């Protein structure tokens, strides 16, 4: 198939797949000028049509984050001294924001925030988990888990997760009912090493930064192919140079180890798992590893529709809902499949945030707040409807 032949370019110098090849579906590829002509010739030989969306990616980057280029030129400079959602933020700013939330919302406050370091990345950055709760109701409430920043280049993911986090803590009118019903666990950035690398070296890096056995020196594992449920299957690669490299074994990465262990320690409390990625405007339900549906697929779809409808009602952004194989491609080793199949959390969803490909991973920073607002509304609808099912 043409998609299989096109896939041989994955991991090659100057080629960066933004969406991965699949039969009868569009694929977005970032191509360097040095290999553009050869890649164009290959596409034509395969009998495929193509359209050039942008002839200079730098134009997109300037619109994405006005301070981005300054940060690349001076890697010691922070994108912003204080956390805000007008711009994308460096990991140190996000971490300081989390620490401040915990310091300002101790046990005597109406809303309490507890900060815990659950592990270290390959490069020894803290992986932090925040628990948000209040004193209302049972001391052993059900919980909802949220994480982001698994794929390094998906900047809108940590931005959206921190927007949700901030709303839960600081907007009582929006969060009181949610905190009365649930405790919330939030990991804003799982792949902190990769995320920082997108600021300092390669904006569209996807994987972790661990060393591999590649003779070419290729680094990193795709953290969303590294989870230990149906690990190693279709949609993952054994090639360390591939962007979908699954790693030498399940949970080879300290990031996936830390997060999975933190979830398992709370699995009896957690009733819904939500993970945030980009892009495509999709709400994905398991399974991702197979075209087979889980036995309770209709339950997941029914609840998921509540979130989809609330999101779309906010500003008209259109989403699709379904499994990854039905909507995009088969992808084994994902966190959503593991949450359901490994940790036995019934309701597990992946959000693929804005947009549908016009700007892709370089989503302009002026879309952070609209994305955060509509996604919070989706999460709120999911949570309140879940409450009625427990």
CSV table of C-alpha atoms in Angstrom, one decimal:
chain,number,residue,atom,x,y,z
A,1,UNK,CA,0.0,0.0,0.0
A,2,UNK,CA,1.1,3.6,-0.7
A,3,UNK,CA,0.8,4.5,3.0
A,4,UNK,CA,3.2,1.7,4.0
A,5,UNK,CA,5.7,2.9,1.4
A,6,UNK,CA,5.4,6.5,2.6
A,7,UNK,CA,6.0,5.3,6.2
A,8,UNK,CA,9.6,4.4,5.3
A,9,UNK,CA,10.3,8.1,5.5
A,10,UNK,CA,9.5,8.1,9.2
A,11,UNK,CA,12.7,8.9,11.2
A,12,UNK,CA,14.6,10.1,8.1
A,13,UNK,CA,16.6,13.3,8.3
A,14,UNK,CA,14.5,16.3,7.3
A,15,UNK,CA,11.2,14.5,7.4
A,16,UNK,CA,8.7,15.0,10.3
A,17,UNK,CA,5.3,13.4,10.2
A,18,UNK,CA,2.7,15.5,11.9
A,19,UNK,CA,0.0,12.9,11.2
A,20,UNK,CA,1.0,9.4,10.3
A,21,UNK,CA,0.3,7.7,7.0
A,22,UNK,CA,-2.9,5.6,6.7
A,23,UNK,CA,-4.7,4.3,3.7
A,24,UNK,CA,-7.4,6.7,2.4
A,25,UNK,CA,-6.6,9.5,4.9
A,26,UNK,CA,-4.6,12.7,4.6
A,27,UNK,CA,-1.1,12.9,6.1
A,28,UNK,CA,0.6,16.1,7.2
A,29,UNK,CA,4.4,16.1,6.7
A,30,UNK,CA,6.9,18.8,7.6
A,31,UNK,CA,9.8,18.6,5.1
A,32,UNK,CA,13.1,20.5,5.1
A,33,UNK,CA,14.2,22.3,2.0
A,34,UNK,CA,17.1,19.9,1.5
A,35,UNK,CA,14.9,16.9,0.9
A,36,UNK,CA,11.8,18.6,-0.4
A,37,UNK,CA,12.3,17.8,-4.1
A,38,UNK,CA,13.2,14.1,-3.5
A,39,UNK,CA,10.2,13.7,-1.2
A,40,UNK,CA,7.9,15.4,-3.7
A,41,UNK,CA,9.1,13.0,-6.4
A,42,UNK,CA,8.5,10.0,-4.1
A,43,UNK,CA,4.9,11.1,-3.4
A,44,UNK,CA,4.2,11.6,-7.1
A,45,UNK,CA,5.7,8.1,-7.9
A,46,UNK,CA,3.4,6.6,-5.3
A,47,UNK,CA,0.5,8.1,-7.2
A,48,UNK,CA,-0.5,10.4,-4.3
A,49,UNK,CA,-1.9,13.9,-4.5
A,50,UNK,CA,-0.4,16.6,-2.3
A,51,UNK,CA,-1.0,20.2,-1.4
A,52,UNK,CA,1.6,22.6,0.0
A,53,UNK,CA,0.0,24.3,3.1
A,54,UNK,CA,2.9,26.5,4.2
A,55,UNK,CA,6.1,27.3,2.4
A,56,UNK,CA,7.8,28.7,5.5
A,57,UNK,CA,7.2,27.2,8.9
A,58,UNK,CA,9.0,30.1,10.6
A,59,UNK,CA,5.9,32.3,9.8
A,60,UNK,CA,3.7,29.8,11.8
A,61,UNK,CA,6.2,29.8,14.7
A,62,UNK,CA,6.2,33.6,15.0
A,63,UNK,CA,2.4,33.6,15.2
A,64,UNK,CA,2.3,30.7,17.6
A,65,UNK,CA,4.3,32.3,20.4
A,66,UNK,CA,5.7,35.8,19.8
A,67,UNK,CA,8.5,35.2,22.4
A,68,UNK,CA,9.5,31.8,21.0
A,69,UNK,CA,12.4,33.0,18.9
A,70,UNK,CA,13.9,35.0,21.7
A,71,UNK,CA,13.8,31.9,23.9
A,72,UNK,CA,15.6,29.9,21.3
A,73,UNK,CA,18.3,32.5,20.9
A,74,UNK,CA,18.7,32.8,24.6
A,75,UNK,CA,17.8,29.5,26.2
A,76,UNK,CA,18.3,30.8,29.8
A,77,UNK,CA,15.5,33.3,29.2
A,78,UNK,CA,12.0,32.3,30.3
A,79,UNK,CA,9.0,32.8,28.1
A,80,UNK,CA,7.2,34.7,30.8
A,81,UNK,CA,8.0,35.7,34.4
A,82,UNK,CA,4.6,34.7,35.6
A,83,UNK,CA,2.1,32.1,34.5
A,84,UNK,CA,-0.5,33.2,32.0
A,85,UNK,CA,-2.5,31.8,29.1
A,86,UNK,CA,-1.7,34.5,26.6
A,87,UNK,CA,1.5,32.7,25.7
A,88,UNK,CA,2.9,29.2,25.9
A,89,UNK,CA,5.2,28.7,28.9
A,90,UNK,CA,8.5,27.0,29.6
A,91,UNK,CA,8.5,24.0,32.0
A,92,UNK,CA,10.1,26.0,34.8
A,93,UNK,CA,7.2,28.5,34.7
A,94,UNK,CA,4.6,25.7,34.8
A,95,UNK,CA,6.4,24.1,37.7
A,96,UNK,CA,6.6,27.4,39.6
A,97,UNK,CA,2.9,27.9,39.0
A,98,UNK,CA,2.1,24.4,40.4
A,99,UNK,CA,4.3,25.1,43.5
A,100,UNK,CA,2.6,28.5,44.1
A,101,UNK,CA,-0.9,26.9,43.9
A,102,UNK,CA,0.1,24.4,46.6
A,103,UNK,CA,1.7,27.1,48.8
A,104,UNK,CA,-1.4,29.3,48.5
A,105,UNK,CA,-4.0,26.6,49.0
A,106,UNK,CA,-3.0,24.6,52.1
A,107,UNK,CA,-5.2,22.5,54.5
A,108,UNK,CA,-7.0,25.6,56.0
A,109,UNK,CA,-8.2,26.8,52.6
A,110,UNK,CA,-11.6,26.0,51.1
A,111,UNK,CA,-9.8,24.4,48.1
A,112,UNK,CA,-6.7,22.5,48.9
A,113,UNK,CA,-3.9,21.7,46.6
A,114,UNK,CA,-1.3,19.1,47.4
A,115,UNK,CA,1.9,18.9,45.3
A,116,UNK,CA,3.8,15.6,45.0
A,117,UNK,CA,6.9,14.7,43.0
A,118,UNK,CA,6.0,11.2,41.7
A,119,UNK,CA,9.3,10.7,39.7
A,120,UNK,CA,12.1,12.1,37.7
A,121,UNK,CA,12.6,12.2,34.0
A,122,UNK,CA,15.6,10.9,32.2
A,123,UNK,CA,17.3,14.3,32.6
A,124,UNK,CA,16.2,14.5,36.3
A,125,UNK,CA,13.4,17.0,36.0
A,126,UNK,CA,10.6,16.6,38.5
A,127,UNK,CA,7.3,15.0,37.4
A,128,UNK,CA,4.7,16.6,39.6
A,129,UNK,CA,1.2,15.5,40.5
A,130,UNK,CA,-1.3,17.9,42.0
A,131,UNK,CA,-4.4,16.8,44.0
A,132,UNK,CA,-7.2,19.3,44.2
A,133,UNK,CA,-9.9,18.8,46.7
A,134,UNK,CA,-12.2,20.5,49.2
A,135,UNK,CA,-13.7,19.6,52.6
A,136,UNK,CA,-17.3,19.1,51.3
A,137,UNK,CA,-18.7,15.6,51.3
A,138,UNK,CA,-17.0,12.3,51.8
A,139,UNK,CA,-13.3,12.1,52.8
A,140,UNK,CA,-12.9,9.3,50.2
A,141,UNK,CA,-14.5,10.8,47.1
A,142,UNK,CA,-14.2,9.3,43.7
A,143,UNK,CA,-11.5,11.0,41.6
A,144,UNK,CA,-10.8,12.1,38.1
A,145,UNK,CA,-7.3,11.9,36.6
A,146,UNK,CA,-6.0,14.4,34.1
A,147,UNK,CA,-2.6,14.5,32.4
A,148,UNK,CA,-0.9,16.4,29.5
A,149,UNK,CA,2.4,17.0,27.8
A,150,UNK,CA,3.0,13.4,26.8
A,151,UNK,CA,4.2,14.3,23.3
A,152,UNK,CA,6.7,17.2,23.6
A,153,UNK,CA,5.6,19.2,20.5
A,154,UNK,CA,1.9,19.4,21.5
A,155,UNK,CA,2.2,22.7,23.4
A,156,UNK,CA,-1.5,23.3,23.6
A,157,UNK,CA,-1.8,20.2,25.8
A,158,UNK,CA,0.1,21.5,28.9
A,159,UNK,CA,-1.5,25.0,28.3
A,160,UNK,CA,-5.0,23.5,28.3
A,161,UNK,CA,-4.3,21.2,31.3
A,162,UNK,CA,-3.0,24.2,33.4
A,163,UNK,CA,-6.0,26.2,32.3
A,164,UNK,CA,-8.3,23.5,33.7
A,165,UNK,CA,-6.1,23.3,36.8
A,166,UNK,CA,-6.3,27.0,37.4
A,167,UNK,CA,-10.1,27.0,36.9
A,168,UNK,CA,-10.6,24.2,39.3
A,169,UNK,CA,-8.5,26.0,42.0
A,170,UNK,CA,-9.3,29.7,41.4
A,171,UNK,CA,-12.8,29.9,39.8
A,172,UNK,CA,-15.3,28.8,42.5
A,173,UNK,CA,-18.3,29.5,40.4
A,174,UNK,CA,-17.1,27.0,37.8
A,175,UNK,CA,-15.5,24.4,40.1
A,176,UNK,CA,-17.5,24.2,43.3
A,177,UNK,CA,-19.9,21.5,42.1
A,178,UNK,CA,-16.9,19.6,40.6
A,179,UNK,CA,-14.9,19.6,43.8
A,180,UNK,CA,-17.9,18.7,45.9
A,181,UNK,CA,-18.3,15.5,43.7
A,182,UNK,CA,-14.7,14.5,43.0
A,183,UNK,CA,-11.1,14.8,44.0
A,184,UNK,CA,-8.9,15.7,41.0
A,185,UNK,CA,-5.4,14.5,40.2
A,186,UNK,CA,-3.5,16.5,37.6
A,187,UNK,CA,-0.1,15.9,35.9
A,188,UNK,CA,0.5,19.0,33.7
A,189,UNK,CA,3.6,17.8,31.8
A,190,UNK,CA,4.6,14.1,31.7
A,191,UNK,CA,7.4,14.5,29.2
A,192,UNK,CA,9.2,17.5,30.6
A,193,UNK,CA,12.6,16.7,28.9
A,194,UNK,CA,11.0,16.5,25.5
A,195,UNK,CA,9.0,19.6,26.2
A,196,UNK,CA,12.0,21.6,27.1
A,197,UNK,CA,13.9,20.3,24.1
A,198,UNK,CA,11.1,21.8,21.9
A,199,UNK,CA,12.0,25.2,23.3
A,200,UNK,CA,15.8,24.9,23.0
A,201,UNK,CA,16.6,22.7,20.0
A,202,UNK,CA,13.8,21.2,17.9
A,203,UNK,CA,10.3,22.7,18.1
A,204,UNK,CA,8.6,19.6,16.7
A,205,UNK,CA,10.4,16.9,18.8
A,206,UNK,CA,7.8,14.3,19.9
A,207,UNK,CA,9.5,11.7,22.1
A,208,UNK,CA,11.3,11.5,25.4
A,209,UNK,CA,15.0,12.2,25.6
A,210,UNK,CA,16.3,8.8,26.7
A,211,UNK,CA,19.3,7.1,25.0
A,212,UNK,CA,18.6,4.2,22.7
A,213,UNK,CA,20.7,1.4,21.2
A,214,UNK,CA,20.5,3.1,17.8
A,215,UNK,CA,23.9,3.1,15.9
A,216,UNK,CA,22.8,6.4,14.4
A,217,UNK,CA,22.5,8.0,17.8
A,218,UNK,CA,18.7,8.4,17.6
A,219,UNK,CA,17.2,9.3,21.0
A,220,UNK,CA,13.9,9.0,22.7
A,221,UNK,CA,10.8,6.8,23.0
A,222,UNK,CA,7.3,7.7,22.1
A,223,UNK,CA,5.7,7.8,25.5
A,224,UNK,CA,2.3,7.0,24.1
A,225,UNK,CA,3.5,3.7,22.6
A,226,UNK,CA,5.3,2.7,25.9
A,227,UNK,CA,2.4,1.7,28.1
A,228,UNK,CA,2.1,-1.9,29.2
A,229,UNK,CA,-1.3,-2.9,27.8
A,230,UNK,CA,-1.1,-4.5,24.4
A,231,UNK,CA,2.4,-3.0,24.1
A,232,UNK,CA,4.3,-3.6,20.9
A,233,UNK,CA,1.4,-3.9,18.6
A,234,UNK,CA,0.3,-2.2,15.4
A,235,UNK,CA,0.9,1.5,15.1
A,236,UNK,CA,4.2,1.4,17.1
A,237,UNK,CA,7.7,0.9,15.7
A,238,UNK,CA,10.8,-1.1,16.8
A,239,UNK,CA,13.0,1.5,15.1
A,240,UNK,CA,14.7,3.9,17.6
A,241,UNK,CA,14.8,6.6,14.9
A,242,UNK,CA,11.0,6.5,14.4
A,243,UNK,CA,8.7,9.0,16.0
A,244,UNK,CA,6.5,6.1,17.1
A,245,UNK,CA,9.4,4.0,18.6
A,246,UNK,CA,7.8,2.0,21.4
A,247,UNK,CA,11.0,1.5,23.5
A,248,UNK,CA,12.8,-1.8,24.3
A,249,UNK,CA,10.1,-2.9,26.6
A,250,UNK,CA,6.8,-1.6,28.1
A,251,UNK,CA,7.3,1.1,30.7
A,252,UNK,CA,11.0,1.5,29.7
A,253,UNK,CA,10.7,5.2,30.3
A,254,UNK,CA,10.9,6.8,33.8
A,255,UNK,CA,8.0,9.1,32.8
A,256,UNK,CA,5.5,6.3,32.0
A,257,UNK,CA,6.7,4.3,35.0
A,258,UNK,CA,6.1,7.2,37.4
A,259,UNK,CA,2.6,8.1,36.1
A,260,UNK,CA,1.4,4.5,35.8
A,261,UNK,CA,2.5,3.8,39.4
A,262,UNK,CA,0.8,6.9,40.7
A,263,UNK,CA,-2.4,5.8,38.9
A,264,UNK,CA,-2.2,2.3,40.2
A,265,UNK,CA,-1.8,3.6,43.8
A,266,UNK,CA,-5.1,5.4,43.4
A,267,UNK,CA,-6.9,3.0,41.0
A,268,UNK,CA,-9.8,2.2,43.3
A,269,UNK,CA,-10.5,5.9,43.7
A,270,UNK,CA,-10.1,7.0,40.1
A,271,UNK,CA,-13.3,6.7,38.0
A,272,UNK,CA,-12.3,8.5,34.9
A,273,UNK,CA,-9.0,9.0,33.0
A,274,UNK,CA,-8.5,12.0,30.7
A,275,UNK,CA,-5.3,12.6,28.7
A,276,UNK,CA,-4.8,15.6,26.4
A,277,UNK,CA,-3.0,15.6,23.1
A,278,UNK,CA,-3.1,17.5,19.8
A,279,UNK,CA,-4.1,17.9,17.1
A,280,UNK,CA,-7.3,16.8,15.1
A,281,UNK,CA,-10.3,17.8,17.3
A,282,UNK,CA,-11.2,14.3,18.3
A,283,UNK,CA,-12.5,12.7,21.5
A,284,UNK,CA,-11.1,9.2,21.4
A,285,UNK,CA,-12.3,6.2,23.3
A,286,UNK,CA,-10.6,2.7,23.6
A,287,UNK,CA,-9.5,0.6,22.1
A,288,UNK,CA,-6.6,2.2,20.2
A,289,UNK,CA,-4.6,-1.0,19.8
A,290,UNK,CA,-7.3,-2.9,17.8
A,291,UNK,CA,-10.4,-2.3,15.7
A,292,UNK,CA,-12.2,-4.4,18.2
A,293,UNK,CA,-14.5,-2.4,20.6
A,294,UNK,CA,-14.6,-2.9,24.4
A,295,UNK,CA,-17.7,-4.6,25.6
A,296,UNK,CA,-18.9,-1.3,27.3
A,297,UNK,CA,-18.2,0.8,24.2
A,298,UNK,CA,-21.7,2.2,24.2
A,299,UNK,CA,-21.3,3.4,27.8
A,300,UNK,CA,-18.1,5.2,26.9
A,301,UNK,CA,-19.6,6.7,23.8
A,302,UNK,CA,-22.7,7.8,25.6
A,303,UNK,CA,-20.8,9.7,28.3
A,304,UNK,CA,-18.3,11.0,25.8
A,305,UNK,CA,-21.1,12.5,23.8
A,306,UNK,CA,-22.0,14.7,26.8
A,307,UNK,CA,-18.4,16.2,26.8
A,308,UNK,CA,-18.4,16.6,23.0
A,309,UNK,CA,-21.7,18.5,23.0
A,310,UNK,CA,-20.6,20.8,25.8
A,311,UNK,CA,-17.4,21.6,24.0
A,312,UNK,CA,-19.1,22.3,20.7
A,313,UNK,CA,-21.7,24.5,22.4
A,314,UNK,CA,-19.0,26.8,23.8
A,315,UNK,CA,-17.7,28.3,20.6
A,316,UNK,CA,-18.8,26.1,17.7
A,317,UNK,CA,-15.6,24.0,17.5
A,318,UNK,CA,-16.5,20.7,15.9
A,319,UNK,CA,-15.2,17.4,17.2
A,320,UNK,CA,-15.5,13.8,16.2
A,321,UNK,CA,-15.9,11.0,18.7
A,322,UNK,CA,-14.9,7.3,18.3
A,323,UNK,CA,-12.0,5.0,18.5
A,324,UNK,CA,-8.5,5.8,17.1
A,325,UNK,CA,-8.7,3.0,14.5
A,326,UNK,CA,-12.0,4.3,13.2
A,327,UNK,CA,-11.0,8.0,13.1
A,328,UNK,CA,-7.3,8.0,12.5
A,329,UNK,CA,-5.2,4.9,12.9
A,330,UNK,CA,-4.4,1.9,15.1
A,331,UNK,CA,-2.0,2.8,17.9
A,332,UNK,CA,-0.9,0.2,20.4
A,333,UNK,CA,0.7,1.0,23.8
A,334,UNK,CA,-1.3,4.2,24.5
A,335,UNK,CA,-2.1,5.5,28.0
A,336,UNK,CA,-5.9,5.5,27.5
A,337,UNK,CA,-5.9,1.8,26.6
A,338,UNK,CA,-3.7,1.0,29.6
A,339,UNK,CA,-5.9,3.1,31.9
A,340,UNK,CA,-8.9,1.0,30.9
A,341,UNK,CA,-7.3,-2.4,30.3
A,342,UNK,CA,-4.5,-2.2,32.8
A,343,UNK,CA,-5.7,0.0,35.6
A,344,UNK,CA,-9.3,-1.0,35.1
A,345,UNK,CA,-10.7,2.5,35.0
A,346,UNK,CA,-13.9,2.1,33.1
A,347,UNK,CA,-14.1,5.6,31.6
A,348,UNK,CA,-10.9,6.5,29.7
A,349,UNK,CA,-10.7,9.2,27.0
A,350,UNK,CA,-8.1,11.0,24.9
A,351,UNK,CA,-8.7,14.6,23.7
A,352,UNK,CA,-7.0,15.6,20.5
A,353,UNK,CA,-7.2,19.3,20.8
A,354,UNK,CA,-7.3,22.1,18.2
A,355,UNK,CA,-6.9,22.4,15.3
A,356,UNK,CA,-7.6,20.1,12.3
A,357,UNK,CA,-4.3,20.8,10.5
A,358,UNK,CA,-4.3,24.4,9.3
A,359,UNK,CA,-1.5,25.2,11.9
A,360,UNK,CA,-1.2,21.8,13.4
A,361,UNK,CA,1.3,21.7,16.4
A,362,UNK,CA,2.0,25.5,15.9
A,363,UNK,CA,-1.4,26.5,17.1
A,364,UNK,CA,-1.3,30.3,17.7
A,365,UNK,CA,-1.1,31.4,21.3
A,366,UNK,CA,-4.3,33.5,20.9
A,367,UNK,CA,-6.2,30.1,20.8
A,368,UNK,CA,-5.0,28.9,24.2
A,369,UNK,CA,-7.8,30.5,26.2
A,370,UNK,CA,-10.6,29.6,23.7
A,371,UNK,CA,-9.3,26.0,23.7
A,372,UNK,CA,-9.0,26.0,27.4
A,373,UNK,CA,-12.5,27.3,27.9
A,374,UNK,CA,-14.2,24.9,25.6
A,375,UNK,CA,-12.2,21.9,26.9
A,376,UNK,CA,-12.9,22.8,30.5
A,377,UNK,CA,-16.6,22.8,29.6
A,378,UNK,CA,-16.3,19.4,28.1
A,379,UNK,CA,-14.5,18.1,31.2
A,380,UNK,CA,-17.1,19.6,33.4
A,381,UNK,CA,-19.9,17.9,31.5
A,382,UNK,CA,-18.1,14.6,31.5
A,383,UNK,CA,-17.6,14.8,35.3
A,384,UNK,CA,-21.1,15.9,36.2
A,385,UNK,CA,-22.7,13.2,34.0
A,386,UNK,CA,-20.3,10.6,35.4
A,387,UNK,CA,-21.4,11.6,38.9
A,388,UNK,CA,-24.9,10.3,38.0
A,389,UNK,CA,-23.5,7.0,36.9
A,390,UNK,CA,-21.6,6.1,40.1
